[in-house]
Amino acid sequence: MFKPQLITSLKGYNGRTFVSDLIAGLIVGIVALPLAIAFAIASGVNPAAGLFTAIIAGFCISAFGGSTVQIGGPTGAFAVIVYGVVAQFGLSGLATATVMAGILLILLGAFKMGGLVKFIPYTIVTGFTAGIAVTIAAGQIGDFFGLSPDFSVPMRILGEEYTKMPGDFLPKIIVYIKSASTINVYSFVMAAVCLVFIFAWSKFIKKIPGSFVVLILATVTALLLDRFCGLKTDSIGSFADGSPHFAIPDALPTPRLPDFSLGTIRQLFPTAVSIAVLAAIESLLSAVVADGMTGAKHDSNTELIGQGIANIVSPLFGGIPATGAIARTATNIKNGGKTPVAGIVHSLTLLLILLFFGKYAAYIPMAALAAVLINVAWNMAGFPAIRSLIKGQKSDTLVFAVTFLITVFVDLTMAIEVGLGLAAFFFIKKMIDLSEVQNKREALTSGLHAADMPEEKLDLPKGAMVYEIEGPLFFGTVRKFEVAVEKAGLDYKVLILRMRNTIYLDAGGIRALEQAQAACSRKGITIVISGIHTQPYMLLEKTGMADRLGRENIYDHISGALERARALLGS
């Protein structure tokens, strides 16, 4: 049942809790300000779109979500997708894709699919997160060094002509290399100082975010150096030569519906799926992290519905995709946030900043924003997690590396698809390696497992053979089973399949049993099953295999199977 945490949290709400939420909301609002602007710039849209998203989507996620302390808004994870959509379909296309993603998120929550998102392997999440971090950092090289690529004449790169900055990683790097001679030393020094300042600030002061402080100091410094020394650098409002850059409004825009033509929906549906999947993954990961910090438990399905509502409403006001933000959520918790009221206060704080101070954002230097985003990318990359993966299994390292490389050089959607395929392949291979079909008489005589798993003494009647299936019997392990059955010679008249360690059976396993029964019937051998678990037995019932084997030949313990074998053999 859809029941937002805000409704639950307001029961027994008091003044003391409100004060805690108010303080946390104000601090998170200040933290979110530079990030909202920076993520919008990284996405190739007006910085105001980031503020609109943090205000509108942040409010909706707190009001309708399933977590008590989740803070929502624009995140770096969407920068790659948004940049590509805007370049190809414009802002209208982005709005359409975001609304479609919101609808998909609501459907995921309504059909209780929230738990499934958690099954995406950690290696894939680490891979595409690191890939997004590299892409974000690469996108800031131009502003960090103050480069001025010249597209007055189309620039030919890798067989393609570009009239503006390309969205793909490799062409973008080539543009930067070709424009290296246009470096603005003043911008580079400012960006480098800002980056060092942010890193140093976080070592000593935790409560006040260094990104917020550095934007204020960089803006004041840039204005003073421009006025008294004539040193110019690009800012949000204008380029260094004075030409317009981005316009910063001081109010929320009038809501507008995006284009929902059939052709547009068909074109943008894959992008909408990518946005929905990424929003679901990141928001639920953030909620899980929050649960670990607070001891509470979020409702994943309600959270997805809240995320869906946010992504439907946000683009109507000129916003971009939004999701739960781990860093801002953690800041909320550390500063005393208790309920979704703190998230609502964070949105209202940003709204007041937009209304009264929005016009001053035009003076923020792009070099300072580049430093903020590179710091975000550094924290986002997850170097400790990467080091841990590399030291682990080779299969995990390969899944991580492939996901990372495809995210950077191709596409995030393809990276997730290929990563899931590889992870599934390696999981199946591990299950196959762990499974075994073993002749128990051979095990007794050869002393297998004697050291750590002593074999029980089975009183096998002459003419009976016992094979034990270790692990699941599914399409991947069927061949091992078939090979074992093929070894059953004519000397045996009863084949006991011991399935006490087989907790899973699929259609491939059923087919293998059918083929084994046919092969044994031709040799005059009867199959008896013992120790069968619930799932395999239910599948035997549903497929009619229980009747074909004969219910009198299915037992829950080896003793019954041995008695049946003696009866069949007349001994």
Short mmCIF file of N, CA and C in Angstrom, two decimals, residues 197-360:
data_model
loop_
_atom_site.label_atom_id
_atom_site.label_comp_id
_atom_site.label_asym_id
_atom_site.label_seq_id
_atom_site.Cartn_x
_atom_site.Cartn_y
_atom_site.Cartn_z
N PHE A 197 41.51 24.03 -2.13
CA PHE A 197 40.76 24.59 -1.00
C PHE A 197 39.68 23.62 -0.53
N ILE A 198 38.94 23.05 -1.49
CA ILE A 198 37.84 22.12 -1.14
C ILE A 198 38.40 20.90 -0.43
N PHE A 199 39.49 20.32 -0.97
CA PHE A 199 40.08 19.14 -0.34
C PHE A 199 40.59 19.47 1.07
N ALA A 200 41.25 20.61 1.20
CA ALA A 200 41.80 20.99 2.51
C ALA A 200 40.69 21.31 3.51
N TRP A 201 39.65 22.00 3.05
CA TRP A 201 38.55 22.40 3.92
C TRP A 201 37.87 21.18 4.55
N SER A 202 37.66 20.13 3.72
CA SER A 202 36.97 18.94 4.22
C SER A 202 37.76 18.20 5.29
N LYS A 203 39.08 18.45 5.34
CA LYS A 203 39.91 17.78 6.35
C LYS A 203 39.72 18.39 7.74
N PHE A 204 39.34 19.67 7.78
CA PHE A 204 39.30 20.37 9.06
C PHE A 204 37.89 20.75 9.49
N ILE A 205 37.03 21.09 8.53
CA ILE A 205 35.68 21.57 8.87
C ILE A 205 34.66 20.69 8.16
N LYS A 206 33.78 20.04 8.93
CA LYS A 206 32.82 19.10 8.36
C LYS A 206 31.42 19.71 8.22
N LYS A 207 31.06 20.60 9.13
CA LYS A 207 29.69 21.09 9.17
C LYS A 207 29.34 21.96 7.96
N ILE A 208 30.24 22.87 7.59
CA ILE A 208 29.98 23.78 6.47
C ILE A 208 30.66 23.23 5.23
N PRO A 209 29.91 23.01 4.14
CA PRO A 209 30.51 22.41 2.94
C PRO A 209 31.51 23.32 2.26
N GLY A 210 32.66 22.77 1.91
CA GLY A 210 33.69 23.56 1.24
C GLY A 210 33.26 24.06 -0.12
N SER A 211 32.40 23.31 -0.83
CA SER A 211 31.93 23.74 -2.15
C SER A 211 31.16 25.04 -2.07
N PHE A 212 30.35 25.20 -1.01
CA PHE A 212 29.57 26.44 -0.85
C PHE A 212 30.50 27.61 -0.55
N VAL A 213 31.45 27.39 0.33
CA VAL A 213 32.39 28.45 0.71
C VAL A 213 33.24 28.86 -0.47
N VAL A 214 33.71 27.89 -1.24
CA VAL A 214 34.62 28.20 -2.34
C VAL A 214 33.91 28.98 -3.45
N LEU A 215 32.63 28.71 -3.67
CA LEU A 215 31.90 29.47 -4.70
C LEU A 215 31.75 30.94 -4.30
N ILE A 216 31.49 31.19 -3.02
CA ILE A 216 31.37 32.57 -2.56
C ILE A 216 32.72 33.29 -2.68
N LEU A 217 33.78 32.66 -2.20
CA LEU A 217 35.11 33.28 -2.25
C LEU A 217 35.58 33.47 -3.68
N ALA A 218 35.35 32.47 -4.54
CA ALA A 218 35.79 32.57 -5.93
C ALA A 218 35.03 33.67 -6.67
N THR A 219 33.73 33.80 -6.37
CA THR A 219 32.92 34.84 -7.02
C THR A 219 33.40 36.23 -6.63
N VAL A 220 33.62 36.44 -5.33
CA VAL A 220 34.11 37.74 -4.86
C VAL A 220 35.49 38.04 -5.45
N THR A 221 36.36 37.03 -5.45
CA THR A 221 37.72 37.21 -5.99
C THR A 221 37.67 37.55 -7.48
N ALA A 222 36.84 36.85 -8.24
CA ALA A 222 36.74 37.08 -9.68
C ALA A 222 36.25 38.50 -9.96
N LEU A 223 35.26 38.96 -9.19
CA LEU A 223 34.74 40.32 -9.40
C LEU A 223 35.81 41.37 -9.08
N LEU A 224 36.57 41.16 -8.00
CA LEU A 224 37.60 42.13 -7.62
C LEU A 224 38.74 42.16 -8.64
N LEU A 225 39.18 40.98 -9.10
CA LEU A 225 40.28 40.93 -10.08
C LEU A 225 39.85 41.49 -11.43
N ASP A 226 38.59 41.31 -11.77
CA ASP A 226 38.08 41.88 -13.02
C ASP A 226 38.06 43.41 -12.94
N ARG A 227 37.62 43.91 -11.79
CA ARG A 227 37.48 45.36 -11.64
C ARG A 227 38.83 46.08 -11.53
N PHE A 228 39.76 45.51 -10.77
CA PHE A 228 41.00 46.23 -10.48
C PHE A 228 42.20 45.76 -11.31
N CYS A 229 42.14 44.53 -11.83
CA CYS A 229 43.29 44.01 -12.58
C CYS A 229 42.96 43.68 -14.03
N GLY A 230 41.68 43.72 -14.37
CA GLY A 230 41.29 43.42 -15.74
C GLY A 230 41.38 41.95 -16.10
N LEU A 231 41.51 41.09 -15.12
CA LEU A 231 41.57 39.64 -15.38
C LEU A 231 40.15 39.08 -15.52
N LYS A 232 39.89 38.39 -16.62
CA LYS A 232 38.55 37.90 -16.89
C LYS A 232 38.54 36.39 -17.05
N THR A 233 37.45 35.78 -16.61
CA THR A 233 37.23 34.35 -16.78
C THR A 233 35.74 34.12 -17.01
N ASP A 234 35.41 33.01 -17.63
CA ASP A 234 34.00 32.71 -17.88
C ASP A 234 33.24 32.56 -16.57
N SER A 235 32.01 33.08 -16.55
CA SER A 235 31.13 32.91 -15.40
C SER A 235 29.83 32.29 -15.88
N ILE A 236 28.95 31.96 -14.95
CA ILE A 236 27.66 31.37 -15.33
C ILE A 236 26.87 32.32 -16.23
N GLY A 237 26.92 33.61 -15.92
CA GLY A 237 26.12 34.57 -16.67
C GLY A 237 26.71 34.99 -17.99
N SER A 238 28.04 34.93 -18.16
CA SER A 238 28.64 35.41 -19.40
C SER A 238 30.01 34.77 -19.61
N PHE A 239 30.43 34.78 -20.88
CA PHE A 239 31.79 34.34 -21.20
C PHE A 239 32.77 35.47 -20.87
N ALA A 240 34.06 35.18 -20.90
CA ALA A 240 35.08 36.17 -20.57
C ALA A 240 35.02 37.38 -21.49
N ASP A 241 34.54 37.18 -22.75
CA ASP A 241 34.47 38.31 -23.67
C ASP A 241 33.21 39.14 -23.50
N GLY A 242 32.36 38.77 -22.51
CA GLY A 242 31.16 39.54 -22.24
C GLY A 242 29.91 39.04 -22.93
N SER A 243 30.04 38.08 -23.85
CA SER A 243 28.86 37.54 -24.53
C SER A 243 28.03 36.70 -23.56
N PRO A 244 26.69 36.65 -23.75
CA PRO A 244 25.82 35.94 -22.80
C PRO A 244 26.15 34.45 -22.72
N HIS A 245 26.00 33.92 -21.53
CA HIS A 245 26.24 32.48 -21.30
C HIS A 245 24.93 31.84 -20.88
N PHE A 246 24.58 31.93 -19.60
CA PHE A 246 23.30 31.42 -19.10
C PHE A 246 22.55 32.53 -18.40
N ALA A 247 21.24 32.56 -18.60
CA ALA A 247 20.39 33.52 -17.89
C ALA A 247 19.89 32.87 -16.60
N ILE A 248 19.95 33.60 -15.50
CA ILE A 248 19.52 33.08 -14.20
C ILE A 248 18.24 33.81 -13.78
N PRO A 249 17.08 33.14 -13.81
CA PRO A 249 15.83 33.79 -13.38
C PRO A 249 15.76 33.89 -11.86
N ASP A 250 14.83 34.70 -11.37
CA ASP A 250 14.66 34.84 -9.92
C ASP A 250 13.29 34.35 -9.48
N ALA A 251 12.70 33.42 -10.24
CA ALA A 251 11.40 32.85 -9.89
C ALA A 251 11.24 31.50 -10.60
N LEU A 252 10.32 30.69 -10.10
CA LEU A 252 10.02 29.42 -10.76
C LEU A 252 9.28 29.68 -12.07
N PRO A 253 9.55 28.90 -13.09
CA PRO A 253 8.86 29.12 -14.38
C PRO A 253 7.42 28.60 -14.34
N THR A 254 6.64 29.03 -15.31
CA THR A 254 5.27 28.53 -15.45
C THR A 254 5.33 27.09 -15.96
N PRO A 255 4.58 26.18 -15.35
CA PRO A 255 4.64 24.78 -15.79
C PRO A 255 4.17 24.61 -17.23
N ARG A 256 4.86 23.75 -17.98
CA ARG A 256 4.53 23.46 -19.38
C ARG A 256 4.59 21.97 -19.63
N LEU A 257 3.63 21.47 -20.42
CA LEU A 257 3.62 20.05 -20.76
C LEU A 257 4.60 19.79 -21.91
N PRO A 258 5.38 18.71 -21.83
CA PRO A 258 6.30 18.38 -22.93
C PRO A 258 5.56 17.75 -24.10
N ASP A 259 6.28 17.45 -25.16
CA ASP A 259 5.72 16.84 -26.37
C ASP A 259 5.53 15.33 -26.15
N PHE A 260 4.30 14.87 -26.34
CA PHE A 260 4.00 13.45 -26.17
C PHE A 260 3.51 12.81 -27.46
N SER A 261 4.08 13.23 -28.58
CA SER A 261 3.70 12.62 -29.86
C SER A 261 4.22 11.18 -29.88
N LEU A 262 3.55 10.34 -30.67
CA LEU A 262 3.88 8.92 -30.71
C LEU A 262 5.32 8.70 -31.18
N GLY A 263 5.76 9.48 -32.18
CA GLY A 263 7.12 9.34 -32.69
C GLY A 263 8.16 9.69 -31.64
N THR A 264 7.91 10.75 -30.87
CA THR A 264 8.84 11.16 -29.82
C THR A 264 8.92 10.12 -28.72
N ILE A 265 7.77 9.58 -28.34
CA ILE A 265 7.75 8.55 -27.30
C ILE A 265 8.53 7.32 -27.74
N ARG A 266 8.35 6.92 -29.00
CA ARG A 266 9.06 5.74 -29.51
C ARG A 266 10.57 5.98 -29.51
N GLN A 267 10.98 7.17 -29.92
CA GLN A 267 12.42 7.48 -29.96
C GLN A 267 13.05 7.55 -28.58
N LEU A 268 12.31 8.10 -27.62
CA LEU A 268 12.89 8.38 -26.32
C LEU A 268 12.63 7.29 -25.28
N PHE A 269 11.90 6.25 -25.66
CA PHE A 269 11.59 5.21 -24.67
C PHE A 269 12.85 4.54 -24.09
N PRO A 270 13.85 4.16 -24.92
CA PRO A 270 15.06 3.56 -24.34
C PRO A 270 15.76 4.49 -23.34
N THR A 271 15.78 5.79 -23.66
CA THR A 271 16.38 6.76 -22.74
C THR A 271 15.59 6.84 -21.45
N ALA A 272 14.26 6.81 -21.57
CA ALA A 272 13.41 6.85 -20.37
C ALA A 272 13.67 5.64 -19.48
N VAL A 273 13.87 4.48 -20.08
CA VAL A 273 14.18 3.27 -19.31
C VAL A 273 15.50 3.46 -18.57
N SER A 274 16.50 4.03 -19.26
CA SER A 274 17.80 4.27 -18.63
C SER A 274 17.66 5.19 -17.42
N ILE A 275 16.90 6.28 -17.60
CA ILE A 275 16.71 7.23 -16.50
C ILE A 275 15.99 6.56 -15.34
N ALA A 276 14.94 5.78 -15.65
CA ALA A 276 14.17 5.12 -14.59
C ALA A 276 15.02 4.12 -13.83
N VAL A 277 15.80 3.31 -14.55
CA VAL A 277 16.64 2.30 -13.89
C VAL A 277 17.69 2.97 -13.01
N LEU A 278 18.32 4.01 -13.55
CA LEU A 278 19.35 4.70 -12.78
C LEU A 278 18.76 5.39 -11.56
N ALA A 279 17.60 6.03 -11.72
CA ALA A 279 16.94 6.68 -10.58
C ALA A 279 16.56 5.66 -9.51
N ALA A 280 16.07 4.50 -9.95
CA ALA A 280 15.68 3.46 -9.00
C ALA A 280 16.90 2.94 -8.24
N ILE A 281 17.96 2.65 -8.98
CA ILE A 281 19.17 2.11 -8.34
C ILE A 281 19.73 3.10 -7.32
N GLU A 282 19.93 4.34 -7.77
CA GLU A 282 20.59 5.31 -6.89
C GLU A 282 19.73 5.68 -5.69
N SER A 283 18.42 5.83 -5.90
CA SER A 283 17.56 6.21 -4.79
C SER A 283 17.48 5.11 -3.74
N LEU A 284 17.38 3.84 -4.19
CA LEU A 284 17.28 2.74 -3.23
C LEU A 284 18.62 2.48 -2.54
N LEU A 285 19.73 2.68 -3.26
CA LEU A 285 21.05 2.58 -2.61
C LEU A 285 21.18 3.64 -1.53
N SER A 286 20.75 4.85 -1.85
CA SER A 286 20.81 5.94 -0.88
C SER A 286 19.93 5.63 0.33
N ALA A 287 18.74 5.06 0.08
CA ALA A 287 17.82 4.72 1.18
C ALA A 287 18.42 3.63 2.06
N VAL A 288 19.11 2.65 1.44
CA VAL A 288 19.75 1.58 2.22
C VAL A 288 20.87 2.15 3.09
N VAL A 289 21.67 3.06 2.51
CA VAL A 289 22.73 3.71 3.29
C VAL A 289 22.12 4.48 4.47
N ALA A 290 21.01 5.18 4.21
CA ALA A 290 20.34 5.93 5.26
C ALA A 290 19.82 5.00 6.36
N ASP A 291 19.29 3.85 5.97
CA ASP A 291 18.82 2.87 6.96
C ASP A 291 19.96 2.43 7.87
N GLY A 292 21.13 2.21 7.27
CA GLY A 292 22.28 1.80 8.05
C GLY A 292 22.73 2.86 9.04
N MET A 293 22.53 4.13 8.68
CA MET A 293 22.97 5.22 9.55
C MET A 293 21.95 5.53 10.65
N THR A 294 20.67 5.26 10.38
CA THR A 294 19.62 5.64 11.33
C THR A 294 19.01 4.46 12.08
N GLY A 295 19.16 3.25 11.53
CA GLY A 295 18.51 2.09 12.13
C GLY A 295 17.06 1.94 11.72
N ALA A 296 16.57 2.84 10.85
CA ALA A 296 15.19 2.77 10.37
C ALA A 296 15.13 1.82 9.17
N LYS A 297 13.93 1.67 8.60
CA LYS A 297 13.76 0.81 7.43
C LYS A 297 12.84 1.52 6.45
N HIS A 298 13.32 1.70 5.22
CA HIS A 298 12.51 2.39 4.22
C HIS A 298 11.58 1.42 3.50
N ASP A 299 10.56 1.96 2.87
CA ASP A 299 9.64 1.18 2.02
C ASP A 299 10.08 1.41 0.58
N SER A 300 10.71 0.40 -0.03
CA SER A 300 11.30 0.59 -1.36
C SER A 300 10.25 0.87 -2.43
N ASN A 301 9.08 0.25 -2.33
CA ASN A 301 8.05 0.47 -3.36
C ASN A 301 7.46 1.88 -3.26
N THR A 302 7.21 2.33 -2.03
CA THR A 302 6.73 3.72 -1.85
C THR A 302 7.79 4.71 -2.30
N GLU A 303 9.06 4.39 -2.04
CA GLU A 303 10.15 5.26 -2.46
C GLU A 303 10.18 5.40 -3.98
N LEU A 304 9.98 4.30 -4.70
CA LEU A 304 9.96 4.36 -6.17
C LEU A 304 8.79 5.20 -6.67
N ILE A 305 7.65 5.07 -6.02
CA ILE A 305 6.49 5.89 -6.42
C ILE A 305 6.78 7.36 -6.18
N GLY A 306 7.40 7.68 -5.04
CA GLY A 306 7.77 9.07 -4.75
C GLY A 306 8.75 9.60 -5.78
N GLN A 307 9.74 8.77 -6.15
CA GLN A 307 10.71 9.17 -7.18
C GLN A 307 9.99 9.40 -8.52
N GLY A 308 9.00 8.55 -8.81
CA GLY A 308 8.25 8.71 -10.06
C GLY A 308 7.47 10.01 -10.09
N ILE A 309 6.81 10.34 -8.99
CA ILE A 309 6.06 11.61 -8.92
C ILE A 309 7.01 12.78 -9.12
N ALA A 310 8.17 12.73 -8.47
CA ALA A 310 9.15 13.82 -8.59
C ALA A 310 9.60 14.00 -10.03
N ASN A 311 9.83 12.89 -10.75
CA ASN A 311 10.34 12.99 -12.12
C ASN A 311 9.24 13.30 -13.13
N ILE A 312 7.99 13.21 -12.73
CA ILE A 312 6.89 13.69 -13.58
C ILE A 312 6.70 15.19 -13.40
N VAL A 313 6.77 15.66 -12.16
CA VAL A 313 6.50 17.07 -11.86
C VAL A 313 7.70 17.95 -12.22
N SER A 314 8.92 17.49 -11.94
CA SER A 314 10.12 18.31 -12.14
C SER A 314 10.25 18.87 -13.56
N PRO A 315 10.13 18.06 -14.62
CA PRO A 315 10.29 18.62 -15.97
C PRO A 315 9.20 19.59 -16.38
N LEU A 316 8.05 19.55 -15.73
CA LEU A 316 6.99 20.52 -16.03
C LEU A 316 7.44 21.93 -15.67
N PHE A 317 8.36 22.04 -14.71
CA PHE A 317 8.89 23.34 -14.28
C PHE A 317 10.31 23.57 -14.80
N GLY A 318 10.67 22.87 -15.86
CA GLY A 318 11.98 23.09 -16.45
C GLY A 318 13.10 22.34 -15.77
N GLY A 319 12.77 21.34 -14.95
CA GLY A 319 13.78 20.58 -14.23
C GLY A 319 14.33 19.41 -15.04
N ILE A 320 15.31 18.74 -14.48
CA ILE A 320 15.96 17.60 -15.10
C ILE A 320 15.71 16.37 -14.22
N PRO A 321 16.12 15.17 -14.64
CA PRO A 321 15.89 13.98 -13.81
C PRO A 321 16.47 14.12 -12.41
N ALA A 322 15.79 13.50 -11.46
CA ALA A 322 16.21 13.59 -10.05
C ALA A 322 16.14 12.21 -9.41
N THR A 323 16.86 12.07 -8.32
CA THR A 323 16.84 10.83 -7.55
C THR A 323 17.35 11.13 -6.15
N GLY A 324 17.36 10.12 -5.29
CA GLY A 324 17.92 10.31 -3.96
C GLY A 324 19.42 10.50 -4.03
N ALA A 325 19.93 11.46 -3.29
CA ALA A 325 21.35 11.80 -3.33
C ALA A 325 22.01 11.33 -2.04
N ILE A 326 22.96 10.41 -2.16
CA ILE A 326 23.58 9.79 -0.98
C ILE A 326 24.29 10.83 -0.10
N ALA A 327 25.08 11.71 -0.74
CA ALA A 327 25.87 12.68 0.03
C ALA A 327 24.96 13.64 0.80
N ARG A 328 23.92 14.15 0.12
CA ARG A 328 23.00 15.09 0.78
C ARG A 328 22.16 14.39 1.85
N THR A 329 21.80 13.13 1.59
CA THR A 329 21.05 12.37 2.60
C THR A 329 21.91 12.15 3.84
N ALA A 330 23.17 11.80 3.64
CA ALA A 330 24.08 11.61 4.77
C ALA A 330 24.27 12.91 5.55
N THR A 331 24.37 14.03 4.83
CA THR A 331 24.50 15.34 5.49
C THR A 331 23.27 15.64 6.33
N ASN A 332 22.11 15.30 5.81
CA ASN A 332 20.87 15.50 6.54
C ASN A 332 20.87 14.73 7.85
N ILE A 333 21.28 13.46 7.78
CA ILE A 333 21.30 12.61 8.98
C ILE A 333 22.31 13.13 10.00
N LYS A 334 23.51 13.47 9.52
CA LYS A 334 24.57 13.91 10.43
C LYS A 334 24.23 15.22 11.12
N ASN A 335 23.35 16.02 10.51
CA ASN A 335 22.98 17.31 11.11
C ASN A 335 21.64 17.26 11.84
N GLY A 336 21.14 16.05 12.10
CA GLY A 336 19.98 15.91 12.97
C GLY A 336 18.65 15.74 12.29
N GLY A 337 18.60 15.56 10.98
CA GLY A 337 17.33 15.35 10.29
C GLY A 337 16.65 14.09 10.77
N LYS A 338 15.37 14.19 11.11
CA LYS A 338 14.64 13.05 11.66
C LYS A 338 13.52 12.56 10.75
N THR A 339 12.87 13.48 10.05
CA THR A 339 11.69 13.14 9.27
C THR A 339 11.77 13.80 7.89
N PRO A 340 10.83 13.47 6.98
CA PRO A 340 10.81 14.12 5.66
C PRO A 340 10.63 15.64 5.72
N VAL A 341 10.25 16.16 6.87
CA VAL A 341 10.12 17.62 7.00
C VAL A 341 11.45 18.30 6.70
N ALA A 342 12.56 17.67 7.08
CA ALA A 342 13.89 18.24 6.82
C ALA A 342 14.11 18.39 5.31
N GLY A 343 13.68 17.40 4.52
CA GLY A 343 13.81 17.49 3.07
C GLY A 343 12.95 18.60 2.49
N ILE A 344 11.77 18.80 3.07
CA ILE A 344 10.90 19.89 2.61
C ILE A 344 11.52 21.24 2.94
N VAL A 345 12.11 21.35 4.13
CA VAL A 345 12.80 22.60 4.52
C VAL A 345 13.96 22.86 3.57
N HIS A 346 14.69 21.82 3.18
CA HIS A 346 15.80 21.96 2.23
C HIS A 346 15.30 22.54 0.90
N SER A 347 14.13 22.10 0.44
CA SER A 347 13.57 22.63 -0.81
C SER A 347 13.15 24.08 -0.67
N LEU A 348 12.52 24.40 0.46
CA LEU A 348 12.09 25.78 0.69
C LEU A 348 13.29 26.72 0.84
N THR A 349 14.36 26.23 1.43
CA THR A 349 15.59 27.04 1.55
C THR A 349 16.12 27.40 0.17
N LEU A 350 16.17 26.42 -0.72
CA LEU A 350 16.64 26.67 -2.08
C LEU A 350 15.70 27.62 -2.82
N LEU A 351 14.39 27.50 -2.57
CA LEU A 351 13.43 28.40 -3.21
C LEU A 351 13.68 29.84 -2.77
N LEU A 352 13.91 30.06 -1.49
CA LEU A 352 14.18 31.42 -1.00
C LEU A 352 15.48 31.96 -1.57
N ILE A 353 16.50 31.11 -1.68
CA ILE A 353 17.76 31.54 -2.27
C ILE A 353 17.55 31.95 -3.72
N LEU A 354 16.74 31.17 -4.46
CA LEU A 354 16.46 31.49 -5.85
C LEU A 354 15.73 32.82 -5.98
N LEU A 355 14.74 33.03 -5.12
CA LEU A 355 13.92 34.24 -5.20
C LEU A 355 14.71 35.51 -4.86
N PHE A 356 15.58 35.42 -3.86
CA PHE A 356 16.24 36.63 -3.35
C PHE A 356 17.71 36.78 -3.77
N PHE A 357 18.36 35.68 -4.09
CA PHE A 357 19.79 35.75 -4.42
C PHE A 357 20.13 35.11 -5.75
N GLY A 358 19.12 34.63 -6.48
CA GLY A 358 19.37 33.92 -7.73
C GLY A 358 20.15 34.73 -8.75
N LYS A 359 19.91 36.02 -8.82
CA LYS A 359 20.58 36.85 -9.82
C LYS A 359 22.09 36.91 -9.61
N TYR A 360 22.53 36.72 -8.36
CA TYR A 360 23.97 36.79 -8.07
C TYR A 360 24.71 35.54 -8.53
#
